[in-house]
Coordinates of C-alpha atoms and ligand atoms in Angstrom, one line a residue:
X2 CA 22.8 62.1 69.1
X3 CA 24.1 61.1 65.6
X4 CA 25.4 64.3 64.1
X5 CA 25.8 64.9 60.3
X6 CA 29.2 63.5 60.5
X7 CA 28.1 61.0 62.0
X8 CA 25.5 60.3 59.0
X9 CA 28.1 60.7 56.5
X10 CA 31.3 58.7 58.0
X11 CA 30.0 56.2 60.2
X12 CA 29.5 52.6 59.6
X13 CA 28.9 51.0 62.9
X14 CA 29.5 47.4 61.2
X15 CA 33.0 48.4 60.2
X16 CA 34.1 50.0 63.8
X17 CA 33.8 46.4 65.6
X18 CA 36.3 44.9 62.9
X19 CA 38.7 47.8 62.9
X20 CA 39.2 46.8 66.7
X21 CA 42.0 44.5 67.8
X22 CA 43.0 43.7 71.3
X23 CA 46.2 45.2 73.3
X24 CA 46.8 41.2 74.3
X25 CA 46.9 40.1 70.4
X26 CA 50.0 39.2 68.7
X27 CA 51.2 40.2 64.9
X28 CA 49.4 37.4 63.3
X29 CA 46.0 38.3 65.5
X30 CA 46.1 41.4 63.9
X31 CA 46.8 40.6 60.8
X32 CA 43.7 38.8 60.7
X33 CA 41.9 41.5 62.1
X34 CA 43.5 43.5 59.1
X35 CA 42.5 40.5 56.7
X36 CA 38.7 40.4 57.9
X37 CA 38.2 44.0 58.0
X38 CA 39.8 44.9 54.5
X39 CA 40.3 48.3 55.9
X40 CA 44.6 48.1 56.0
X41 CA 44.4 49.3 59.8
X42 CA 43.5 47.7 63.2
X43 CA 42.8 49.7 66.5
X44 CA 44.5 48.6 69.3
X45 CA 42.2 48.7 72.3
X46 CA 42.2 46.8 75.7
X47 CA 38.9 46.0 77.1
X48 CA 37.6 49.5 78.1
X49 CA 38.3 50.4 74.5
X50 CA 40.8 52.7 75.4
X51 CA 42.9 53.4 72.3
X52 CA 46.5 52.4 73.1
X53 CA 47.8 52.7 69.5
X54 CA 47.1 51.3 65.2
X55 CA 48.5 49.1 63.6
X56 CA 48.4 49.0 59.3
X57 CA 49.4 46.1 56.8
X58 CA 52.8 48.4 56.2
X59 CA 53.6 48.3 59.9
X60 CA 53.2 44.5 59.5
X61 CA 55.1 44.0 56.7
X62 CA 58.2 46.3 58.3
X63 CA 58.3 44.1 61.6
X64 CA 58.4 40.5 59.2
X65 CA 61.0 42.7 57.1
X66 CA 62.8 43.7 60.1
X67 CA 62.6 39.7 61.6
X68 CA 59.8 39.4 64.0
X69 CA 57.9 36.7 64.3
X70 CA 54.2 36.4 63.9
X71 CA 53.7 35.7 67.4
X72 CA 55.2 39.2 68.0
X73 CA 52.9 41.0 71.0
X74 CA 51.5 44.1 68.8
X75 CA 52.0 46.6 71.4
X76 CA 55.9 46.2 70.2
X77 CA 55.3 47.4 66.9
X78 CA 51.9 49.4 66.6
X79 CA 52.3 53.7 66.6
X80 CA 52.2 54.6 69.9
X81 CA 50.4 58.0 69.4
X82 CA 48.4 57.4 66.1
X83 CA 46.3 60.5 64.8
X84 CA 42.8 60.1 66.3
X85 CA 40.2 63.0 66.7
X86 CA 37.8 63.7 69.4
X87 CA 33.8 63.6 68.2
X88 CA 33.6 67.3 68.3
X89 CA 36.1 68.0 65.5
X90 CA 33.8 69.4 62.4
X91 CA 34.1 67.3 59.7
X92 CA 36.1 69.6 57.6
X93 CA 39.2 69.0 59.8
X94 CA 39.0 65.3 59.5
X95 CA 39.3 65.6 55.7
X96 CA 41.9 68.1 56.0
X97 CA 43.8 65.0 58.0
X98 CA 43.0 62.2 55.9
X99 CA 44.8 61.0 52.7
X100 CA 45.7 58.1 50.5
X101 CA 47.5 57.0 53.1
X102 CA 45.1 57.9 56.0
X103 CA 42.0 56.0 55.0
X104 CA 40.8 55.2 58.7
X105 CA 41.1 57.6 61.6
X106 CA 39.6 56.7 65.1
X107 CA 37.2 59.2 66.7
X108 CA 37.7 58.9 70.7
X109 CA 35.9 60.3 73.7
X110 CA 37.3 62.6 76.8
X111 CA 38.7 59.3 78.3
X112 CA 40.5 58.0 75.0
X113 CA 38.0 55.4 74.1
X114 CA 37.3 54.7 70.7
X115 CA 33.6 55.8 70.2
X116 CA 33.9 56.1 66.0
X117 CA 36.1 56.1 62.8
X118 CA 35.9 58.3 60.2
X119 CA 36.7 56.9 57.3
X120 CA 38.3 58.4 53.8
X121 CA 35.2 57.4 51.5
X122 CA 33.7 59.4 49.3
X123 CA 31.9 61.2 52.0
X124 CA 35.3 62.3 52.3
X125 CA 37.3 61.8 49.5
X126 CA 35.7 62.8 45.7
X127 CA 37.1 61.0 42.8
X128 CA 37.9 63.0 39.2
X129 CA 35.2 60.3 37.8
X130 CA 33.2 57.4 38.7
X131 CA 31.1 55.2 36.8
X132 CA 27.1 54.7 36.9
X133 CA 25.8 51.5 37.6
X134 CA 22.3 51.5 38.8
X135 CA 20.8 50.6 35.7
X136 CA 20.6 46.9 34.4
X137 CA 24.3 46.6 34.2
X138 CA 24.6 43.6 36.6
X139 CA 21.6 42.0 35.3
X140 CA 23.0 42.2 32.1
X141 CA 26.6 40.6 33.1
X142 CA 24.8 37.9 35.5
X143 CA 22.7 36.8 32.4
X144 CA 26.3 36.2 30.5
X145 CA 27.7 34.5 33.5
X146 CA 24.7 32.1 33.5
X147 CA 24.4 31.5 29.8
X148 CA 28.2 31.0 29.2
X149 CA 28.4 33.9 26.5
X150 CA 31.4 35.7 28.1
X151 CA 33.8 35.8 24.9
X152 CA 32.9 38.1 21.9
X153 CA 29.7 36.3 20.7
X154 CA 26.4 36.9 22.4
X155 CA 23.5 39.4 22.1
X156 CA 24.9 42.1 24.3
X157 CA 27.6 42.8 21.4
X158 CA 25.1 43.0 18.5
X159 CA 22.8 45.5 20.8
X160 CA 25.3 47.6 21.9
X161 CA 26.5 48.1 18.2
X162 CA 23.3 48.9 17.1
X163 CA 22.0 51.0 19.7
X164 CA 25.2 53.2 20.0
X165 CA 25.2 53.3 16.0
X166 CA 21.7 54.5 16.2
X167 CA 22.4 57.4 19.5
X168 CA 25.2 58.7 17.5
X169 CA 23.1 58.5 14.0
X170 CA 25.2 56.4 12.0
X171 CA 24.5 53.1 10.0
X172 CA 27.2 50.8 11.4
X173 CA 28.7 50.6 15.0
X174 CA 31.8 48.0 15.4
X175 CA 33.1 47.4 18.8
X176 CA 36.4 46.9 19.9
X177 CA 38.8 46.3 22.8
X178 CA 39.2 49.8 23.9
X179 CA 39.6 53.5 22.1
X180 CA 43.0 53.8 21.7
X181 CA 43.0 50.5 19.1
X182 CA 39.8 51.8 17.4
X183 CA 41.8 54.8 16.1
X184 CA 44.7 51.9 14.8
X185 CA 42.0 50.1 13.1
X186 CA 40.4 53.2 11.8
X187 CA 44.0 54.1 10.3
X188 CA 44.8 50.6 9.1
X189 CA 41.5 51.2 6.9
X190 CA 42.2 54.5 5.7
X191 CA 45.4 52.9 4.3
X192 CA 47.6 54.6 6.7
X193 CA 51.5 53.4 6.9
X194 CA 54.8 53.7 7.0
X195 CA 55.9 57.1 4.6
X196 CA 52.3 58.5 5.6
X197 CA 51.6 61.7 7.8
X198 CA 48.6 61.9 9.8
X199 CA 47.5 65.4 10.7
X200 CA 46.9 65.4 15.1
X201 CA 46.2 67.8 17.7
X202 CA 49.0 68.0 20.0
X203 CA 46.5 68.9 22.8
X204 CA 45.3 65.5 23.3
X205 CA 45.7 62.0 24.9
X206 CA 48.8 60.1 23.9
X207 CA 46.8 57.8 22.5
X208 CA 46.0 59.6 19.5
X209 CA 49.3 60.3 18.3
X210 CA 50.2 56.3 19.4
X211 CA 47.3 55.3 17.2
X212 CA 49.5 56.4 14.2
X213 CA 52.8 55.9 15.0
X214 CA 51.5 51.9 15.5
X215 CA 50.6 52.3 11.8
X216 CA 54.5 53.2 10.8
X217 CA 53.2 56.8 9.6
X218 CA 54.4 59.7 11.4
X219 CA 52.0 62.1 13.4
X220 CA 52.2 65.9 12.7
X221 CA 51.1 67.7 15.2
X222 CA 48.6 71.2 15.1
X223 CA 47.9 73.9 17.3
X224 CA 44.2 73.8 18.8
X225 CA 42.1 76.8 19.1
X226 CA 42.1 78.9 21.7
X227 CA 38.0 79.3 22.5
X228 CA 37.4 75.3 22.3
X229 CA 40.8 74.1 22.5
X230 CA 40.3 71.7 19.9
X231 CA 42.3 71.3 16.7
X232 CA 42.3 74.4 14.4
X233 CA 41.3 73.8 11.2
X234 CA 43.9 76.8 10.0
X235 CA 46.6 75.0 11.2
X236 CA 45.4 71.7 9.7
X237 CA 45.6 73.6 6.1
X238 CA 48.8 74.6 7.2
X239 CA 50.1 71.4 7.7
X240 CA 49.0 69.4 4.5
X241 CA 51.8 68.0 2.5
X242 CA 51.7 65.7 -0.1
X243 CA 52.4 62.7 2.1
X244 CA 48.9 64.0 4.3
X245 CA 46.9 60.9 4.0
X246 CA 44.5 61.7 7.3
X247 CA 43.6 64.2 9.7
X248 CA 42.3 63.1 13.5
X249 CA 40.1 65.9 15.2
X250 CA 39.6 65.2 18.6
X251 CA 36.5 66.6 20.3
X252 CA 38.4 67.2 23.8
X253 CA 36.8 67.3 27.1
X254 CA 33.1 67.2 25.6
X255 CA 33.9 69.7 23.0
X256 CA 33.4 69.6 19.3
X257 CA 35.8 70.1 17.0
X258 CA 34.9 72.8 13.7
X259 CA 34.2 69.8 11.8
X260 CA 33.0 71.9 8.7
X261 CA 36.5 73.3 7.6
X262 CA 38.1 70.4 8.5
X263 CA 35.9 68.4 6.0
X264 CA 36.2 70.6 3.3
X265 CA 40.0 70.4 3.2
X266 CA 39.2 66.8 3.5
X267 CA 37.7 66.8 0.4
X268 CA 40.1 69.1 -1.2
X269 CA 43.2 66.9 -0.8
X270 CA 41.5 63.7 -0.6
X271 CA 41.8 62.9 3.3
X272 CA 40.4 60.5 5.4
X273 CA 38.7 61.7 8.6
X274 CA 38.7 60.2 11.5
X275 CA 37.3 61.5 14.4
X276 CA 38.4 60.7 18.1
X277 CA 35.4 60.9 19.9
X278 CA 36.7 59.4 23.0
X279 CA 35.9 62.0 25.7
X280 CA 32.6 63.7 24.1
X281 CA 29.5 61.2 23.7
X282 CA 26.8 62.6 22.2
X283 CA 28.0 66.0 21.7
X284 CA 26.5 67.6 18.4
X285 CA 27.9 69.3 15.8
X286 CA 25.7 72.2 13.5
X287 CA 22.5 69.4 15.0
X288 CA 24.7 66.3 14.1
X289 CA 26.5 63.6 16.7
X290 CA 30.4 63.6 16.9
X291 CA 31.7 60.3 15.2
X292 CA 28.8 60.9 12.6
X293 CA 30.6 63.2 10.6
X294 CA 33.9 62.4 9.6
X295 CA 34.7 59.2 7.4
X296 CA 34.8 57.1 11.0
X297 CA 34.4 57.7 14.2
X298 CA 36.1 56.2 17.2
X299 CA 35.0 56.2 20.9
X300 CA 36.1 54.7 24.4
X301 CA 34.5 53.2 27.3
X302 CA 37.3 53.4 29.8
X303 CA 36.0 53.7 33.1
X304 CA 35.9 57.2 33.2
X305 CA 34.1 57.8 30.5
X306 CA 30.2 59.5 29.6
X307 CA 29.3 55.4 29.0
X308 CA 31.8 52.9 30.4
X309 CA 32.4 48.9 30.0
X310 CA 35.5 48.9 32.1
X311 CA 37.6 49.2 28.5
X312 CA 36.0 49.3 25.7
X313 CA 35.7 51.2 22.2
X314 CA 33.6 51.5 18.9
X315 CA 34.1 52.5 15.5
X316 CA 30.9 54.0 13.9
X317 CA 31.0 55.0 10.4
X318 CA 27.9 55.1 7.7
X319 CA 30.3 53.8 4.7
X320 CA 28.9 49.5 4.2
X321 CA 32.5 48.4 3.0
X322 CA 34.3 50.4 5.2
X323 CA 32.3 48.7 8.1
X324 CA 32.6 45.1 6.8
X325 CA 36.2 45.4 6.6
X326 CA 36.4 46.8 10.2
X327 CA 34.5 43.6 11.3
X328 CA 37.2 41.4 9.3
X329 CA 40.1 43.3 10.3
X330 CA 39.0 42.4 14.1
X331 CA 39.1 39.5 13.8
X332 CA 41.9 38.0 12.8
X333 CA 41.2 39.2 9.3
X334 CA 38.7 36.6 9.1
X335 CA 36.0 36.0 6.4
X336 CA 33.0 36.6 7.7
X337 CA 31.2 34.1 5.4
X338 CA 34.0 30.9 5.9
X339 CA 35.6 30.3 9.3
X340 CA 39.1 30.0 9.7
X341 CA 39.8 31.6 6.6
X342 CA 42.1 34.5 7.0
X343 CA 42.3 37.3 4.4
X344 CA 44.5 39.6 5.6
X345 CA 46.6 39.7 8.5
X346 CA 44.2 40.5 11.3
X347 CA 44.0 42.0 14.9
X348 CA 42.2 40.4 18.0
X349 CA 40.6 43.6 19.0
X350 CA 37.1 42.4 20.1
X351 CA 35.5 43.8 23.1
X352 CA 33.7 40.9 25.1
X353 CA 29.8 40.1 25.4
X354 CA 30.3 40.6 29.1
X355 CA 32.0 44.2 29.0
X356 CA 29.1 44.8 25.7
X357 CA 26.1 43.3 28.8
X358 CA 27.6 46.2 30.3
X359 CA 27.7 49.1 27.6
X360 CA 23.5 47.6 26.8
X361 CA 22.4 48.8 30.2
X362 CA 24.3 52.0 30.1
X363 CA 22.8 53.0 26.5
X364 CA 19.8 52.5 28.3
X365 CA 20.5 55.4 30.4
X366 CA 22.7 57.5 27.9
X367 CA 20.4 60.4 27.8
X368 CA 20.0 60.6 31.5
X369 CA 23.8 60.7 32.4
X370 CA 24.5 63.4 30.0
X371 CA 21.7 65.2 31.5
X372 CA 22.6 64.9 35.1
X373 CA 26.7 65.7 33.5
X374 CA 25.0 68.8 32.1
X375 CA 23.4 69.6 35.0
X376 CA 27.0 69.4 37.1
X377 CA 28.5 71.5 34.4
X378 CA 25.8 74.3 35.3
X379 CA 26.4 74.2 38.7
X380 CA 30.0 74.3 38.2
X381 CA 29.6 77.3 36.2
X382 CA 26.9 79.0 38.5
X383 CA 29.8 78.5 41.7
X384 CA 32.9 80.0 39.4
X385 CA 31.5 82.7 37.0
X386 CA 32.5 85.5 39.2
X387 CA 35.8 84.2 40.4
X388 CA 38.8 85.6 38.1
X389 CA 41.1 83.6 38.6
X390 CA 39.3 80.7 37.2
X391 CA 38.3 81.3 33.0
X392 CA 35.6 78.2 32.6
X393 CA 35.1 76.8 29.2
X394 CA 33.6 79.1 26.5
X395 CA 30.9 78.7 24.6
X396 CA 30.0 78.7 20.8
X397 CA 26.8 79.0 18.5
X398 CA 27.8 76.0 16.6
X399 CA 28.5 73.4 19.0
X400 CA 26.8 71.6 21.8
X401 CA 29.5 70.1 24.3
X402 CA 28.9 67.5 26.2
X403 CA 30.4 67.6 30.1
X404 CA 33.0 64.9 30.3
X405 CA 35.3 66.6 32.9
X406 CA 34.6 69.7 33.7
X407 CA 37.5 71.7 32.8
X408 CA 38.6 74.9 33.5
X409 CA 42.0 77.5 33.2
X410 CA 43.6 78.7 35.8
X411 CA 44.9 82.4 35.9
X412 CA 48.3 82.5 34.1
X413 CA 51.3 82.7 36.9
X414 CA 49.2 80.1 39.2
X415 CA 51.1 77.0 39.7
X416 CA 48.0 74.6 38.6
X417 CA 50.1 71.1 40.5
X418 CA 50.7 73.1 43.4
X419 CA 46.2 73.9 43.6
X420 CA 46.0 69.9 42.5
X421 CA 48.1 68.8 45.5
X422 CA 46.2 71.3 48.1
X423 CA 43.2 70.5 46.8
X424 CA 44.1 66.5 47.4
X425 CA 45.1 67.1 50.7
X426 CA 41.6 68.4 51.8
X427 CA 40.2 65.1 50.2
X428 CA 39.1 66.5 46.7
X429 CA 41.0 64.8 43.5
X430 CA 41.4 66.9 40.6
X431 CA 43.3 66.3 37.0
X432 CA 46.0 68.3 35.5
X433 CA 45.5 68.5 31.4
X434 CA 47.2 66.7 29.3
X435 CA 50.8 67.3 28.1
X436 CA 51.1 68.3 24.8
X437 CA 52.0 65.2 23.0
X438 CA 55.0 66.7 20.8
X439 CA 56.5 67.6 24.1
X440 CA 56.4 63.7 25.4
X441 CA 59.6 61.6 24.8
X442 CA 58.7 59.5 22.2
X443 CA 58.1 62.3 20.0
X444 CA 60.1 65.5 21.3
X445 CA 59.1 67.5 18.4
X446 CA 61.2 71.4 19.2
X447 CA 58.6 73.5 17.1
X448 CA 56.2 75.3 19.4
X449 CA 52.4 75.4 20.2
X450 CA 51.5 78.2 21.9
X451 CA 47.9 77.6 22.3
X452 CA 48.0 73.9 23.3
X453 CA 51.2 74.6 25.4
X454 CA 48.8 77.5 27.4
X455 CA 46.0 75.5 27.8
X456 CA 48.0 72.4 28.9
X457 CA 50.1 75.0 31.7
X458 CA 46.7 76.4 33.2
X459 CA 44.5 73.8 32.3
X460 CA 42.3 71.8 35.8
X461 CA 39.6 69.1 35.3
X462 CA 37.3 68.8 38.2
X463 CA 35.8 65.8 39.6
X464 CA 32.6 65.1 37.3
X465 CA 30.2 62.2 37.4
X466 CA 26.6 61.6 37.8
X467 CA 24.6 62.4 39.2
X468 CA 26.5 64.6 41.6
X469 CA 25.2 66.3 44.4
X470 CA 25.1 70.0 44.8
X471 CA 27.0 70.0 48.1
X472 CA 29.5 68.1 46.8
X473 CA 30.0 70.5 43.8
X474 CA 30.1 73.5 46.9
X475 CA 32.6 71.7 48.4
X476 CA 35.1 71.2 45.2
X477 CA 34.6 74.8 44.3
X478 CA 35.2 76.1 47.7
X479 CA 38.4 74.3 47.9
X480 CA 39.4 75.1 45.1
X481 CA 38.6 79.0 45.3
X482 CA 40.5 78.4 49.1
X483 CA 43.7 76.7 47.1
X484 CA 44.1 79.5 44.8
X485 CA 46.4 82.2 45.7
X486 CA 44.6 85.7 47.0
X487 CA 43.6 87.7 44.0
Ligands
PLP504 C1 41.1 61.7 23.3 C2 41.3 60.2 23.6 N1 41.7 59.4 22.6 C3 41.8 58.1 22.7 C4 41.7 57.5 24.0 C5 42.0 56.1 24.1 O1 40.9 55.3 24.6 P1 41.2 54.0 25.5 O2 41.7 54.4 26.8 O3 39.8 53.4 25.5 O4 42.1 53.2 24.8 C6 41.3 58.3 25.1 C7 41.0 57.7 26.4 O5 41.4 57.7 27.4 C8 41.1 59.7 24.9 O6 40.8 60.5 25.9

């Protein structure tokens, strides 16, 4: 009787081409290996008693160590590979699998191999994965069969003006990914060499990178503590005469206090630019991050709210600023006579193919971010009482979106030591980022106490959608198991 393991692990297509044959040789099973894209072969005679496995590494050790193809695989397989009989609850299989234990065969009383059990993600949950049941393949198969795969086409024009319109801006400009939205962002502010651009250490590299590709130097600020985004008091703090720009970075979802952080702006004449790459459509006092600042800059890497493999957009409401942009990535081209260069350029385009992409999953925005906010409920409903776990706070002005849901660990619990646990039971989760003016390319001594806490204790959790409920239950019961007694 198919159990609920069964349901979950089981494909019977698969088990047939996991199978190999005692009487094979190496290069037998290494077609066997090649057909079933699985990395492992059973070894079985013809009762299908299990006599051993044998995985691509195994193969590649014997031609390292000099056998020949023709090698009998009952010299090289594991003799006593892991297997598991089919009454072992499903719990324990996870508990044996890993990335390198994808395929473990399920036997009966007499050794015969009755199942597998594989490490999917009925098994194994991801930190993210994208959403594709839209049009999305529609979309690219359209480009494919009208040969608009560079960085012309329809699907680039569309996805600029719908994601200009979702985030309430006049222009959106696409380009190759986030990280070199931010350059271009800079290289229009004016930003270069002798320049200081203000940045929260408690972010992705690629903010600080962003700058230093510019020639300016990056000065790193504290964040604060409630949404662990970049304090405006230590932006003030920071402003020198050399301050041409300040980066907020709405992290994990959150908004930045964009309010403070544009009236300094204004003050001493600063450019804005606002790193939206983690936080689609979260608002701000009722407006959109990447609507408020002088630009705003997203990405679309694959683990993203929206994702076109790798991707990014500036959106901005300044006309000039916006027409420049669309120069600038272009190889500083005019936009009104062709090959006529300007300025000294970038190729940062983003493809009509990877934009086919973004069109069909702007036609789903609003639902993602529902079903995200939905998995941020749960998350929260499964971990309130727990205190050893401080979840993300909340605040009158600002409505987060849920990118990764992200929480602190108790202060003394070794967060790698939960992440490694937590992997070995089949459930991925994310350490936060380093500072940045802790990473060796800019070793700054001062200290960050704030960012340097958050960064210690922070976990993101897998988050995608939709999710299922069960599969939140499981994440937060193994992670609630991993954590030391309270
Ligand atoms: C805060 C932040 N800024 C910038 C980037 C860079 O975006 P991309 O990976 O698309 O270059 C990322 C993305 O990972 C990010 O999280």
């Amino acid at each position: 009787m198919p159990s609920e393991r069964d349901k979950d692990l089981r494909d019977d297509s698969v088990l047939d081409s996991l199978l190999a044959s005692t009487a094979c040789s190496m290069r037998d099973a290494l077609r066997t290996i090649d057909r079933n894209a699985c990395g492992i072969a059973f070894i079985v005679d013809s009762d299908r008693l299990l006599h051993g496995v044998v995985t691509d590494g195994d193969i590649r050790r014997a031609i390292l160590n000099g056998l020949s193809p023709e090698t009998p695989v009952t010299e090289f397989m594991t003799r006593s590979p892991i297997s598991v009989c089919e009454e072992v609850p499903t719990e324990k299989i996870i508990g044996l699998m890993s990335e390198g234990i994808k395929y473990v065969p399920v036997v009966d009383e007499h050794k015969r191999v009755v199942d597998y059990a594989a490490f999917t993600q009925a098994v194994h949950l991801p930190v993210a994965s994208p959403a594709f049941s839209g049009n999305e393949l529609r979309y690219v198969t359209e480009c494919v069969l009208t040969n608009w795969i560079s960085s012309r086409g329809r699907f680039v024009t569309e996805f600029e003006r719908t994601f200009a319109k979702f985030c309430g801006v006049k222009h959106g400009i696409t380009a190759s990914n986030g990280t070199v939205a931010l350059h271009l962002a800079l290289v229009l502010a004016g930003v270069g060499p002798g320049d200081e651009v203000i940045v929260p250490t408690l972010t992705f590299v690629a903010t600080a990178n962003a700058v230093r590709y510019t020639g300016a130097t990056p000065i790193f600020a504290d964040s604060n503590p409630v949404t662990w985004t970049l304090d405006p008091a230590e932006v003030e703090r920071r402003i020198t005469k050399r301050t041409k720009a300040v980066i907020p970075v709405h992290l994990y979802g959150h908004p930045c206090d964009m309010d403070p952080i544009m009236d300094l702006a204004r003050r001493h004449r600063l450019v804005v630019i606002e790193d939206a790459a983690e936080a689609h459509g979260a608002m701000y006092r009722g407006k959109r991050v990447g609507s408020i600042g002088h630009v705003g800059c997203f990405s679309f890497f694959g683990n993203k709210i929206i994702t076109t493999g790798e991707g990014g957009m500036l959106t901005t409401n300044d006309d000039g600023l916006a027409e420049r942009a669309r120069v600038l990535r272009d190889h500083g081209m005019s936009q009104t006579e062709r090959y006529w260069h300007e300025t000294v350029g970038f190729n940062y385009r983003l493809t009509n193919l990877q934009a086919a992409v973004g069109v069909a999953q702007m036609e789903r925005i609003e639902t993602l971010l529902a079903q995200r906010a939905a998995v941020g409920r749960c998350y929260k409903e499964l971990l309130k009482d727990d205190q050893r776990v401080e979840l993300p706070r909340e605040v009158p002005w600002a409505r987060p979106v849920t990118w990764l849901y992200t929480v602190l660990l108790r202060d003394g619990i070794n967060r790698d030591q939960i992440i490694k646990r937590m992997e070995s039971v089949g459930v991925d989760s994310r350490p936060c980022f380093h500072p940045v003016h802790s990473l060796p390319p800019y070793a700054v001594q001062a200290r960050f106490p704030v960012a340097e806490a958050l960064s210690r204790r922070g976990l993101s959790l897998p988050t995608w959608a939709p999710m299922r409920q069960d599969q939140i239950e499981r994440i937060c019961r193994t992670l609630l198991d991993c954590l030391p007694a309270r």
